Coordinates of C-alpha atoms in Angstrom, one line a residue:
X1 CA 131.3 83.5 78.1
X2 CA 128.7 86.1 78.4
X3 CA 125.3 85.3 76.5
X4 CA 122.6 88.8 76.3
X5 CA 119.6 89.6 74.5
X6 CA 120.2 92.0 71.9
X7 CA 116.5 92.9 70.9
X8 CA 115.7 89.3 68.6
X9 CA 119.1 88.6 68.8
X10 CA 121.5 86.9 71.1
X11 CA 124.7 88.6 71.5
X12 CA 127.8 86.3 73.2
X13 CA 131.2 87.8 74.3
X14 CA 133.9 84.6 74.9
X15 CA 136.9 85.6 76.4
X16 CA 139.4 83.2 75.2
X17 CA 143.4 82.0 76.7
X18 CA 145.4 79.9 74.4
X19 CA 147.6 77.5 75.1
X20 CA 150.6 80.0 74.5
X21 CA 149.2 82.3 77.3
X22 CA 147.5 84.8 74.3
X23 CA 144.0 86.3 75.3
X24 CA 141.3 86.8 72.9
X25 CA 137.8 88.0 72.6
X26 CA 135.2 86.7 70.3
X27 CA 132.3 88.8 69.6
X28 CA 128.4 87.5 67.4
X29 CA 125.9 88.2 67.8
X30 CA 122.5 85.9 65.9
X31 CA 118.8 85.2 65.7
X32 CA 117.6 81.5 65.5
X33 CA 117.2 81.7 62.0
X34 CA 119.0 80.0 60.4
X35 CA 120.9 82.8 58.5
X36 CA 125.0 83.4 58.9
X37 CA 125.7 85.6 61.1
X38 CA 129.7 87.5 60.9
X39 CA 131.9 86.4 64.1
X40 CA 135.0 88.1 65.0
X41 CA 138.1 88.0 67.0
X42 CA 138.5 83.5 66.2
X43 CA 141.4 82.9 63.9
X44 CA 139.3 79.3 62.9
X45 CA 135.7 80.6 61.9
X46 CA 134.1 83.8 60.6
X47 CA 130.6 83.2 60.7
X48 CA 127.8 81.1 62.3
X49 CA 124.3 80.0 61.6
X50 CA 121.8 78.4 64.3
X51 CA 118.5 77.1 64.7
X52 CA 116.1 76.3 67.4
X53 CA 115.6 72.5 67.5
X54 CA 113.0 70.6 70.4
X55 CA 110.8 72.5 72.7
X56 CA 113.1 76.1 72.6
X57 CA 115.6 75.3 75.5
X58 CA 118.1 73.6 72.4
X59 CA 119.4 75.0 69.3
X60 CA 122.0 73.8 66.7
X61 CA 124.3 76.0 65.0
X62 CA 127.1 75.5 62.5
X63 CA 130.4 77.5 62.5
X64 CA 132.1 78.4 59.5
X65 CA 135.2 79.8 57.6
X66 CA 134.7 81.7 53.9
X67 CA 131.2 79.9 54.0
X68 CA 132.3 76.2 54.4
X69 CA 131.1 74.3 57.7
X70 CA 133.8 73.4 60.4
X71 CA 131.3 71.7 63.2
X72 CA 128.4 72.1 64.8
X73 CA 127.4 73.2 68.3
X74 CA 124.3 71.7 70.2
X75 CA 123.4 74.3 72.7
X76 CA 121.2 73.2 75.6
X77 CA 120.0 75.4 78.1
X78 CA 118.6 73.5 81.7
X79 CA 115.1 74.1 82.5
X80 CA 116.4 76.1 85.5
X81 CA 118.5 78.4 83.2
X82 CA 121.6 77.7 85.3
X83 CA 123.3 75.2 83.2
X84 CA 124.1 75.4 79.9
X85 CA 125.7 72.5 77.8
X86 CA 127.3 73.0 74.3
X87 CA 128.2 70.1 72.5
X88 CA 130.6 70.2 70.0
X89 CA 131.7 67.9 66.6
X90 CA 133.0 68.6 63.6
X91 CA 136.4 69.4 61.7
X92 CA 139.1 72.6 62.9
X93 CA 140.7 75.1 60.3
X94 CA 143.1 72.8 60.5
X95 CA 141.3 69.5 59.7
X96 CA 141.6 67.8 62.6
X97 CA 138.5 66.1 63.8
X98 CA 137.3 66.5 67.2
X99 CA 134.1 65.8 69.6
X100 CA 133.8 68.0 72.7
X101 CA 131.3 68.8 75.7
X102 CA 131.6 71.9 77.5
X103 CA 129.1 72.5 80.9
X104 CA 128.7 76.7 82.4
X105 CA 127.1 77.3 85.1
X106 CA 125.1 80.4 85.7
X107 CA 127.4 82.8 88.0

C-alpha cells in the first residue's frame, strides 16, 4: 500500500494477491470530505467516501458498491507517522460479515 499527496487529495495504490495466487492493483484517490470518490481495480467496491474524525491523525471512510455501504475503515495514523492502523467492519459483496485490524509500518 502506497499512500501520496495528490495536491488536497490523497492518492493510495494497494497491490493486492488473492488467495488463488491473482495479483491486483487498486487505485483512489479522495479528499476528507466526505464526498464518494470512484475506486478501481476491487471486484467488491467501486467507490469510497472519508472523513476526518479527532484531532486530524484519524479519519473514517465508508466503502461502497453501486452507492450502497459495504464497511467502514477507521484509519489512524501514529503521531510519529510510522504506523498506520486501519480498522475495518462491515458487510463483503458477498454478505458476509467481518471485523478486521490491519497495522503498516512506514518502510
Amino acid at each position: 500500500m502506497t499512500y501520496a499527496p495528490a495536491g488536497q487529495s490523497i492518492a493510495i495504490v494497494i497491490k493486492t494477491v488473492g488467495a488463488d495466487g491473482k495479483e491486483g492493483t487498486i487505485h483512489l484517490t479522495y479528499q476528507l470530505d466526505g464526498k464518494d470518490y470512484p475506486m478501481t481495480g476491487d471486484t467488491d467496491a467501486d467507490s469510497l467516501s472519508c472523513k476526518q474524525v479527532g484531532e486530524g491523525n484519524a479519519a473514517k471512510c465508508t466503502v461502497k458498491k453501486a452507492g450502497k455501504a459495504l464497511y467502514t475503515v477507521r484509519r489512524t495514523m501514529s503521531k510519529d507517522g510510522k504506523t498506520l492502523t486501519l480498522k475495518f467492519k462491515g458487510t463483503t459483496a458477498k454478505g458476509e460479515k467481518f471485523d478486521d485490524v490491519e497495522v503498516f509500518d512506514k518502510q
